[in-house]
Coordinates of C-alpha atoms in Angstrom, one line a residue:
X1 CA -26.6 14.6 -13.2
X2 CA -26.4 12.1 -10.8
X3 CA -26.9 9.2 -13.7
X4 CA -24.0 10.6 -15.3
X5 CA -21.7 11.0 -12.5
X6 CA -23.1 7.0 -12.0
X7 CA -22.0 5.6 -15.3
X8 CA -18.8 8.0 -15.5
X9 CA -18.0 6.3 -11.8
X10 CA -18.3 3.2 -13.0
X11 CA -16.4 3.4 -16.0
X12 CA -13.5 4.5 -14.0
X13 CA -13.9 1.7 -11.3
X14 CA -13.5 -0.7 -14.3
X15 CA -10.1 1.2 -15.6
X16 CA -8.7 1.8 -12.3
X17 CA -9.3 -2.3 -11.8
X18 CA -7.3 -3.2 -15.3
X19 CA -5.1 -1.0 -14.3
X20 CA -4.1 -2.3 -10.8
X21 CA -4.2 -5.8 -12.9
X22 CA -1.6 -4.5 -15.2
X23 CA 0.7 -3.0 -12.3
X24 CA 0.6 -5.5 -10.1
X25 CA -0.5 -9.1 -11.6
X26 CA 1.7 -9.1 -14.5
X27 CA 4.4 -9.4 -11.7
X28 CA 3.3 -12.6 -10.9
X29 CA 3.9 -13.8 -14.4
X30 CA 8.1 -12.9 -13.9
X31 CA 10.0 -15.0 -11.7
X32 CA 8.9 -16.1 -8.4
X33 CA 12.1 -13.6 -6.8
X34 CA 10.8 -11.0 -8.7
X35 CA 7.4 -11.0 -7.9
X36 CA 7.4 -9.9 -4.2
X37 CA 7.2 -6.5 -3.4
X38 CA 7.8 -4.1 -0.5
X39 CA 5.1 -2.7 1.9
X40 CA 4.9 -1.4 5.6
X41 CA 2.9 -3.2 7.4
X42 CA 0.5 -0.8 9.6
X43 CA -1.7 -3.0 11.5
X44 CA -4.8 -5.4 11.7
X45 CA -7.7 -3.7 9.7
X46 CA -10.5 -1.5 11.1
X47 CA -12.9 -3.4 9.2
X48 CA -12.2 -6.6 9.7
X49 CA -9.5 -7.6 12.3
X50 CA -8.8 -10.8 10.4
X51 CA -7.0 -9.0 7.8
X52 CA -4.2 -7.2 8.1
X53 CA -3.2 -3.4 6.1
X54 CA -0.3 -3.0 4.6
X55 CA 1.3 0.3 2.2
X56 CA 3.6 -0.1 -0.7
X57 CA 6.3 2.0 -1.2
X58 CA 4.9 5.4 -3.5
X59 CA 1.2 4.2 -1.8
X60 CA -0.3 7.5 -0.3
X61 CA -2.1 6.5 2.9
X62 CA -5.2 9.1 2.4
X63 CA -5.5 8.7 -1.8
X64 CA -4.4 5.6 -2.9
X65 CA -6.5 2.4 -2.2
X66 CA -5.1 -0.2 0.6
X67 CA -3.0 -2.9 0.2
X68 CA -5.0 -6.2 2.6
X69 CA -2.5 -8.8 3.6
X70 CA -4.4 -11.9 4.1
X71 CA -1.5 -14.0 5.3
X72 CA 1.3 -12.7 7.7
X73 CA 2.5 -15.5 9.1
X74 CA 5.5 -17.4 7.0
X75 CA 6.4 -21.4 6.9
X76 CA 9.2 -20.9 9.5
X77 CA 6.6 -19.4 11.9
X78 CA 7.3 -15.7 12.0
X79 CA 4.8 -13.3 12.3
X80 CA 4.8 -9.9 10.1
X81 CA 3.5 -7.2 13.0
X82 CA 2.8 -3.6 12.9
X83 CA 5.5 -1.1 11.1
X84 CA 7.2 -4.3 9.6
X85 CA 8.7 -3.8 6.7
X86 CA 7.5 -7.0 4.7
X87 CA 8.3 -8.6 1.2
X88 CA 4.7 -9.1 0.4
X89 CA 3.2 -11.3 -3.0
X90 CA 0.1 -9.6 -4.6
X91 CA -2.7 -12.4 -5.2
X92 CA -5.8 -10.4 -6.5
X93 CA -6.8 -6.5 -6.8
X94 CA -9.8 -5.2 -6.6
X95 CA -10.8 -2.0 -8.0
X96 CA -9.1 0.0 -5.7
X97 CA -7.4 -1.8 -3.5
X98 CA -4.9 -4.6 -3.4
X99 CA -5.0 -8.0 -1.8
X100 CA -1.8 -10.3 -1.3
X101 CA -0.1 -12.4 1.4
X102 CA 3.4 -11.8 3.2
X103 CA 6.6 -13.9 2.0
X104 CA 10.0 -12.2 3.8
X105 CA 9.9 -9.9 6.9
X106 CA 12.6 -7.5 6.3
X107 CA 14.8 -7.3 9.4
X108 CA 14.3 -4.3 11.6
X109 CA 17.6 -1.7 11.3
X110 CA 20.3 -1.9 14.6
X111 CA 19.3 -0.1 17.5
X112 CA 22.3 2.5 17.4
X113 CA 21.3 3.1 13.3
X114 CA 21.5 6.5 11.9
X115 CA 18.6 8.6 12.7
X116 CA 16.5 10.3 10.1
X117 CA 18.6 14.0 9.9
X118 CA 16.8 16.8 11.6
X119 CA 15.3 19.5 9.1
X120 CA 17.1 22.3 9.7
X121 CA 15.7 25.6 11.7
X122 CA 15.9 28.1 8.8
X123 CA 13.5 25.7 6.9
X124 CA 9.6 26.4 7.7
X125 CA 6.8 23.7 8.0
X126 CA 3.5 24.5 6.8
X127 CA 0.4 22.3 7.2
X128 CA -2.2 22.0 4.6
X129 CA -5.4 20.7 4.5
X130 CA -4.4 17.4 5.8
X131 CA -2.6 18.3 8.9
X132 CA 0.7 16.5 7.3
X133 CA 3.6 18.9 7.6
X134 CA 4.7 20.2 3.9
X135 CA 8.3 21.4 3.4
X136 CA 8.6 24.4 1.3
X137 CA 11.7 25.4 -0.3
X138 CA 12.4 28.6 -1.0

């Protein structure tokens, strides 16, 4: 059972890989303006403090792989830091995760900006496995 579970693993490390190669690398072959994409950058990395992590937008932060920024400083000097929101080039995948390098820092909204609206009191929040507040509608 576990050789099965093995070779069925593997297989799907090998799709998952041509698929993140489809997605993201064929981006690269557009435009150079169209090829840069947009993350939120979260921090340096547990494992390695040399690299950075960054999300992409739809990227679940518990079941989709990682996004590894390997450059976040830009030409003119500025430095991407945490909860940036970054323009951000993807140079390789792997087969889970992404790797790429930061090209625009997205400036940060005004001070006095609209706040996110509060949910409204009549509306419940339940938690499910993961601690993360749902929203149910009824």
């Amino acid at each position: 059972m576990s050789d099965r579970r093995n070779r069925l693993m593997a297989i799907q490390k090998k799709i998952s890989r041509e698929n993140l190669r489809a997605k993201y690398l064929r981006v690269k072959a557009r435009a150079s303006k169209d090829r840069a994409l947009t993350a939120l950058v979260e921090g340096p990395s547990k494992d390695n403090p040399l690299v950075w992590e960054a999300r992409l937008e739809g990227m679940a932060p518990e079941i989709d792989g990682k996004l590894y920024l390997t450059d976040i400083e830009l030409r003119g000097g500025e430095v991407a830091e945490a909860g940036d929101i970054a323009r951000v080039e993807i140079t390789k995948t792997d087969a889970y995760d992404l790797v790429g390098r930061v090209v625009e820092i997205l400036p940060r909204p005004a001070a006095g900006a609209a706040p996110m609206p509060p949910v409204p009191a009549a509306e419940k929040l339940h938690r499910i496995a993961t601690g993360a507040p749902l929203r149910v509608l009824a």
